[in-house]
CSV table of C-alpha atoms and ligand atoms in Angstrom, one decimal:
chain,number,residue,atom,x,y,z
A,10,UNK,CA,80.3,4.1,50.7
A,11,UNK,CA,78.6,6.4,53.2
A,12,UNK,CA,79.3,6.2,56.9
A,13,UNK,CA,76.0,6.5,58.9
A,14,UNK,CA,77.2,4.3,61.7
A,15,UNK,CA,75.5,5.1,65.0
A,16,UNK,CA,72.9,7.4,63.5
A,17,UNK,CA,69.2,6.8,64.0
A,18,UNK,CA,66.9,7.3,61.0
A,19,UNK,CA,63.1,7.5,60.8
A,20,UNK,CA,61.6,6.8,57.3
A,21,UNK,CA,58.0,7.5,56.6
A,22,UNK,CA,56.2,5.6,53.9
A,23,UNK,CA,58.6,2.8,54.3
A,24,UNK,CA,56.2,0.0,53.4
A,25,UNK,CA,57.2,-0.1,49.7
A,26,UNK,CA,58.8,1.9,46.9
A,27,UNK,CA,61.3,4.7,47.7
A,28,UNK,CA,60.7,4.6,51.5
A,29,UNK,CA,61.5,0.9,51.6
A,30,UNK,CA,64.6,1.4,49.5
A,31,UNK,CA,65.7,4.3,51.6
A,32,UNK,CA,65.3,2.3,54.8
A,33,UNK,CA,67.3,-0.6,53.4
A,34,UNK,CA,70.1,1.7,52.2
A,35,UNK,CA,70.3,3.6,55.5
A,36,UNK,CA,70.6,0.3,57.4
A,37,UNK,CA,73.3,-0.9,54.9
A,38,UNK,CA,75.4,2.1,55.8
A,39,UNK,CA,75.1,1.5,59.5
A,40,UNK,CA,72.1,3.6,60.6
A,41,UNK,CA,69.5,2.2,63.0
A,42,UNK,CA,66.3,2.5,61.1
A,43,UNK,CA,62.7,3.0,62.2
A,44,UNK,CA,60.2,2.2,59.4
A,45,UNK,CA,56.8,4.0,59.6
A,46,UNK,CA,53.7,3.5,57.4
A,47,UNK,CA,50.1,2.5,57.7
A,48,UNK,CA,50.7,-1.0,56.4
A,49,UNK,CA,52.0,-2.5,59.7
A,50,UNK,CA,52.6,-6.0,58.3
A,51,UNK,CA,54.8,-4.8,55.4
A,52,UNK,CA,57.0,-2.6,57.6
A,53,UNK,CA,57.4,-5.4,60.2
A,54,UNK,CA,58.4,-7.8,57.4
A,55,UNK,CA,61.0,-5.3,55.9
A,56,UNK,CA,62.4,-4.5,59.4
A,57,UNK,CA,62.8,-8.2,60.1
A,58,UNK,CA,64.6,-8.7,56.7
A,59,UNK,CA,67.0,-5.8,57.6
A,60,UNK,CA,67.7,-7.4,61.0
A,61,UNK,CA,68.2,-10.8,59.3
A,62,UNK,CA,70.9,-9.3,57.1
A,63,UNK,CA,72.8,-7.8,60.1
A,64,UNK,CA,71.2,-4.3,60.3
A,65,UNK,CA,69.2,-2.7,63.1
A,66,UNK,CA,65.6,-1.9,62.3
A,67,UNK,CA,62.2,-1.5,64.0
A,68,UNK,CA,58.7,-0.8,62.7
A,69,UNK,CA,56.0,1.5,63.9
A,70,UNK,CA,52.6,1.9,62.3
A,71,UNK,CA,51.9,5.6,61.5
A,72,UNK,CA,49.5,7.7,59.5
A,73,UNK,CA,51.5,10.9,58.8
A,74,UNK,CA,48.3,12.9,58.4
A,75,UNK,CA,47.8,12.4,62.2
A,76,UNK,CA,50.3,14.4,64.3
A,77,UNK,CA,49.9,12.1,67.3
A,78,UNK,CA,51.0,9.2,65.2
A,79,UNK,CA,54.1,11.0,63.9
A,80,UNK,CA,55.0,12.1,67.4
A,81,UNK,CA,54.6,8.5,68.5
A,82,UNK,CA,57.0,7.3,65.8
A,83,UNK,CA,59.6,9.8,66.8
A,84,UNK,CA,59.3,8.7,70.5
A,85,UNK,CA,59.6,5.1,69.2
A,86,UNK,CA,63.0,6.1,67.7
A,87,UNK,CA,64.1,7.6,71.0
A,88,UNK,CA,62.8,4.7,73.1
A,89,UNK,CA,64.2,2.0,70.8
A,90,UNK,CA,67.5,3.5,69.6
A,91,UNK,CA,68.2,6.4,71.9
A,92,UNK,CA,67.5,9.4,69.6
A,93,UNK,CA,66.8,10.7,66.2
A,94,UNK,CA,69.4,12.0,63.7
A,95,UNK,CA,67.8,11.6,60.3
A,96,UNK,CA,64.2,12.1,59.2
A,97,UNK,CA,63.1,11.1,55.7
A,98,UNK,CA,59.7,12.7,55.0
A,99,UNK,CA,58.9,10.3,52.2
A,100,UNK,CA,55.2,9.2,52.7
A,101,UNK,CA,53.2,10.6,49.8
A,102,UNK,CA,50.2,9.9,47.6
A,103,UNK,CA,49.1,11.1,44.2
A,104,UNK,CA,45.6,9.6,43.9
A,105,UNK,CA,43.0,10.6,43.1
A,106,UNK,CA,44.3,11.9,39.8
A,107,UNK,CA,41.5,14.0,38.3
A,108,UNK,CA,40.8,17.3,36.6
A,109,UNK,CA,39.8,20.1,38.9
A,110,UNK,CA,36.2,20.4,37.6
A,111,UNK,CA,35.4,16.8,38.5
A,112,UNK,CA,37.7,16.4,41.5
A,113,UNK,CA,36.3,15.3,44.9
A,114,UNK,CA,37.0,18.1,47.5
A,115,UNK,CA,37.4,15.7,50.3
A,116,UNK,CA,39.8,13.4,48.4
A,117,UNK,CA,41.8,16.5,47.2
A,118,UNK,CA,42.2,17.6,50.8
A,119,UNK,CA,43.4,14.2,51.8
A,120,UNK,CA,46.4,14.5,49.5
A,121,UNK,CA,47.2,17.8,51.3
A,122,UNK,CA,46.8,16.2,54.7
A,123,UNK,CA,49.4,13.5,53.8
A,124,UNK,CA,51.8,15.3,51.4
A,125,UNK,CA,51.9,18.7,53.2
A,126,UNK,CA,50.7,18.3,56.7
A,127,UNK,CA,52.6,15.0,56.9
A,128,UNK,CA,55.9,16.7,56.1
A,129,UNK,CA,55.1,19.5,58.6
A,130,UNK,CA,54.2,16.9,61.2
A,131,UNK,CA,57.6,15.2,60.7
A,132,UNK,CA,59.6,18.4,60.9
A,133,UNK,CA,57.6,19.6,63.9
A,134,UNK,CA,58.0,16.3,65.8
A,135,UNK,CA,61.8,15.9,65.3
A,136,UNK,CA,62.8,19.6,65.6
A,137,UNK,CA,62.9,19.9,69.4
A,138,UNK,CA,65.1,16.8,69.6
A,139,UNK,CA,67.5,17.9,66.8
A,140,UNK,CA,67.7,21.4,68.1
A,141,UNK,CA,68.6,20.2,71.5
A,142,UNK,CA,71.4,18.1,70.0
A,143,UNK,CA,72.4,20.9,67.6
A,144,UNK,CA,72.5,18.4,64.7
A,145,UNK,CA,70.3,16.4,62.4
A,146,UNK,CA,69.3,15.9,58.8
A,147,UNK,CA,65.8,16.2,57.4
A,148,UNK,CA,65.3,14.9,53.8
A,149,UNK,CA,61.9,15.8,52.3
A,150,UNK,CA,61.1,13.8,49.2
A,151,UNK,CA,60.0,16.3,46.6
A,152,UNK,CA,59.1,16.1,42.9
A,153,UNK,CA,59.4,18.1,39.7
A,154,UNK,CA,55.7,18.7,40.4
A,155,UNK,CA,56.8,21.2,43.1
A,156,UNK,CA,57.8,23.6,40.4
A,157,UNK,CA,55.8,22.4,37.4
A,158,UNK,CA,52.1,22.0,36.5
A,159,UNK,CA,50.4,19.0,35.0
A,160,UNK,CA,46.8,18.3,34.1
A,161,UNK,CA,45.0,16.1,36.6
A,162,UNK,CA,47.7,16.7,39.2
A,163,UNK,CA,46.5,19.9,40.9
A,164,UNK,CA,46.4,18.2,44.3
A,165,UNK,CA,49.9,16.7,43.9
A,166,UNK,CA,51.6,19.8,42.3
A,167,UNK,CA,50.1,22.1,45.0
A,168,UNK,CA,51.2,19.7,47.8
A,169,UNK,CA,54.7,19.3,46.5
A,170,UNK,CA,55.1,23.1,46.0
A,171,UNK,CA,54.0,23.5,49.7
A,172,UNK,CA,56.5,20.8,50.8
A,173,UNK,CA,59.3,22.6,49.0
A,174,UNK,CA,58.2,25.7,50.9
A,175,UNK,CA,58.5,23.8,54.1
A,176,UNK,CA,62.0,22.7,53.2
A,177,UNK,CA,62.9,26.4,52.6
A,178,UNK,CA,61.2,27.7,55.8
A,179,UNK,CA,62.7,25.0,58.0
A,180,UNK,CA,66.1,25.7,56.6
A,181,UNK,CA,65.6,29.4,57.4
A,182,UNK,CA,64.7,28.5,61.0
A,183,UNK,CA,67.2,25.7,61.7
A,184,UNK,CA,70.0,26.2,59.2
A,185,UNK,CA,72.2,28.1,61.6
A,186,UNK,CA,71.4,25.7,64.5
A,187,UNK,CA,73.2,22.7,63.1
A,188,UNK,CA,70.3,21.2,61.2
A,189,UNK,CA,70.4,20.3,57.6
A,190,UNK,CA,67.0,20.4,55.8
A,191,UNK,CA,67.1,19.3,52.2
A,192,UNK,CA,64.7,18.3,49.4
A,193,UNK,CA,65.2,15.4,47.0
A,194,UNK,CA,63.5,15.5,43.7
A,195,UNK,CA,64.1,12.0,42.3
A,196,UNK,CA,62.7,12.2,38.8
A,197,UNK,CA,60.4,9.3,37.8
A,198,UNK,CA,60.9,6.1,39.8
A,199,UNK,CA,59.7,2.6,39.2
A,200,UNK,CA,57.2,2.3,42.0
A,201,UNK,CA,53.5,1.6,42.5
A,202,UNK,CA,52.9,5.4,42.2
A,203,UNK,CA,54.1,5.3,38.5
A,204,UNK,CA,51.8,2.3,37.9
A,205,UNK,CA,48.9,4.3,39.2
A,206,UNK,CA,50.0,7.3,37.0
A,207,UNK,CA,50.1,5.2,33.9
A,208,UNK,CA,46.7,3.8,34.6
A,209,UNK,CA,45.2,7.3,34.8
A,210,UNK,CA,46.2,8.1,31.2
A,211,UNK,CA,45.7,11.8,31.9
A,212,UNK,CA,48.9,13.7,31.1
A,213,UNK,CA,52.3,13.2,29.4
A,214,UNK,CA,53.8,11.5,32.5
A,215,UNK,CA,51.2,8.7,32.1
A,216,UNK,CA,52.5,8.2,28.6
A,217,UNK,CA,56.1,7.5,29.6
A,218,UNK,CA,57.7,4.2,28.8
A,219,UNK,CA,58.2,2.5,32.2
A,220,UNK,CA,61.7,1.7,31.0
A,221,UNK,CA,62.7,5.4,31.6
A,222,UNK,CA,62.0,5.2,35.4
A,223,UNK,CA,65.0,4.9,37.7
A,224,UNK,CA,65.0,2.1,40.3
A,225,UNK,CA,63.9,3.1,43.9
A,226,UNK,CA,67.4,1.9,45.0
A,227,UNK,CA,69.0,4.9,43.4
A,228,UNK,CA,66.8,7.2,45.5
A,229,UNK,CA,67.7,5.2,48.6
A,230,UNK,CA,71.4,5.8,47.9
A,231,UNK,CA,70.7,9.5,47.3
A,232,UNK,CA,69.0,9.8,50.6
A,233,UNK,CA,72.1,8.4,52.4
A,234,UNK,CA,74.4,10.7,50.4
A,235,UNK,CA,72.3,13.7,51.4
A,236,UNK,CA,72.6,12.6,55.1
A,237,UNK,CA,76.3,13.0,54.9
A,238,UNK,CA,78.1,16.4,54.6
A,239,UNK,CA,77.5,16.2,50.8
A,240,UNK,CA,74.0,17.3,51.7
A,241,UNK,CA,75.2,20.7,52.9
A,242,UNK,CA,75.2,22.0,49.3
A,243,UNK,CA,71.4,21.4,49.2
A,244,UNK,CA,70.3,23.1,52.4
A,245,UNK,CA,66.9,24.7,51.8
A,246,UNK,CA,66.5,23.6,48.2
A,247,UNK,CA,65.6,20.5,46.1
A,248,UNK,CA,68.5,18.4,44.9
A,249,UNK,CA,67.6,16.8,41.6
A,250,UNK,CA,68.5,13.2,41.0
A,251,UNK,CA,67.9,13.8,37.3
A,252,UNK,CA,71.2,15.8,37.3
A,253,UNK,CA,74.0,13.6,35.9
A,254,UNK,CA,76.6,15.1,38.3
A,255,UNK,CA,74.4,14.3,41.3
A,256,UNK,CA,73.9,10.7,40.0
A,257,UNK,CA,77.7,10.4,39.7
A,258,UNK,CA,78.3,11.8,43.2
A,259,UNK,CA,75.7,9.4,44.6
A,260,UNK,CA,77.5,6.6,42.8
A,261,UNK,CA,74.5,5.2,40.9
A,262,UNK,CA,76.1,5.8,37.4
B,315,NAP,P1,54.5,4.4,46.6
B,315,NAP,O1,55.2,3.2,46.1
B,315,NAP,O2,53.0,4.6,46.3
B,315,NAP,O3,54.7,4.4,48.2
B,315,NAP,C1,54.1,5.4,49.0
B,315,NAP,C2,54.4,5.1,50.4
B,315,NAP,O4,53.8,6.2,51.2
B,315,NAP,C3,53.9,3.8,50.9
B,315,NAP,O5,54.9,3.2,51.7
B,315,NAP,C4,52.7,4.2,51.7
B,315,NAP,O6,52.5,3.3,52.8
B,315,NAP,C5,53.1,5.6,52.3
B,315,NAP,N1,52.0,6.4,52.7
B,315,NAP,C6,51.0,6.9,52.0
B,315,NAP,N2,50.1,7.5,52.7
B,315,NAP,C7,50.6,7.5,54.0
B,315,NAP,C8,50.2,8.0,55.2
B,315,NAP,N3,49.0,8.7,55.4
B,315,NAP,N4,50.9,7.7,56.3
B,315,NAP,C9,52.1,7.0,56.2
B,315,NAP,N5,52.5,6.5,55.1
B,315,NAP,C10,51.8,6.8,54.0
B,315,NAP,O7,55.2,5.7,46.1
B,315,NAP,P2,56.7,6.1,45.9
B,315,NAP,O8,56.9,6.3,44.5
B,315,NAP,O9,57.6,5.2,46.7
B,315,NAP,O10,56.6,7.6,46.6
B,315,NAP,C11,57.4,7.9,47.7
B,315,NAP,C12,57.6,9.5,47.7
B,315,NAP,O11,58.3,9.8,46.5
B,315,NAP,C13,56.3,10.3,47.6
B,315,NAP,O12,56.4,11.4,48.4
B,315,NAP,C14,56.2,10.6,46.2
B,315,NAP,O13,55.4,11.8,46.0
B,315,NAP,C15,57.6,10.8,45.8
B,315,NAP,N6,57.9,10.8,44.4
B,315,NAP,C16,57.7,9.7,43.7
B,315,NAP,C17,58.1,9.7,42.3
B,315,NAP,C18,57.9,8.5,41.5
B,315,NAP,O14,58.1,8.6,40.2
B,315,NAP,N7,57.6,7.3,42.0
B,315,NAP,C19,58.6,10.8,41.7
B,315,NAP,C20,58.8,12.0,42.5
B,315,NAP,C21,58.5,11.9,43.8
B,315,NAP,P3,51.1,2.8,53.5
B,315,NAP,O15,50.1,2.9,52.4
B,315,NAP,O16,51.4,1.5,54.0
B,315,NAP,O17,50.8,3.9,54.5
């Protein structure tokens, strides 16, 4: 449905969940995909499965909290597939879920290192290459938590608000230079993260019936849709996959 032939995509947090689904969808539509995450064995396996089904994929272990790792992953795209056209800043964590008064400051900061600095690191590492080319798409995986508040999620809500700010700032800097920077707020998705949220029992999201979560594959399709010209309408803002019109345009309903 979407033509991404010849494009090179880097997906962070591609070892499971939304990142894995995004990598598989991007490859299905013709993109050459580099999967990045800390779990090297999982991304190697998924990349091999994509290759076995006719796609092009490679894996590189990467902790997005470490800029050198992210720069290495971008260089891996260039060395392996000749460039970088699409970056999916997907890697993210929500644990440890805890109220502020009992939260561990070091663990709280770790979420910021991954969810905020990780997104910045990705944008920082691809920007010179995309600016030189005058083209490229950056999709930052956002959340309703970017604009909402929930008990026990101060680390997550703060981090996603900051990531949305990065989407907006990057669009300001690159929007007139051929780069498309968009956010994607998926709604609740059936991944390990929702399993962890349910186990916490802390706020209304943990009480949701798992049947209401959308499949990660829907988000994978939405990522591909945003990497086409359809994404132009969401430059510098979060696109919500809760929106029925968006779901129809993506083709998942
Ligand atoms: P998930 O199943 O827990 O997967 C998280 C992914 O992030 C894993 O592949 C993990 O891989 C990777 N990751 C975590 N820390 C990393 C690090 N330091 N460096 C590199 N990779 C790292 O969660 P998910 O639901 O797919 O979440 C993906 C994104 O969607 C996150 O940004 C999340 O905030 C967002 N989101 C999820 C939902 C939902 O309902 N599930 C809703 C809104 C937004 P390794 O552990 O192998 O590194």
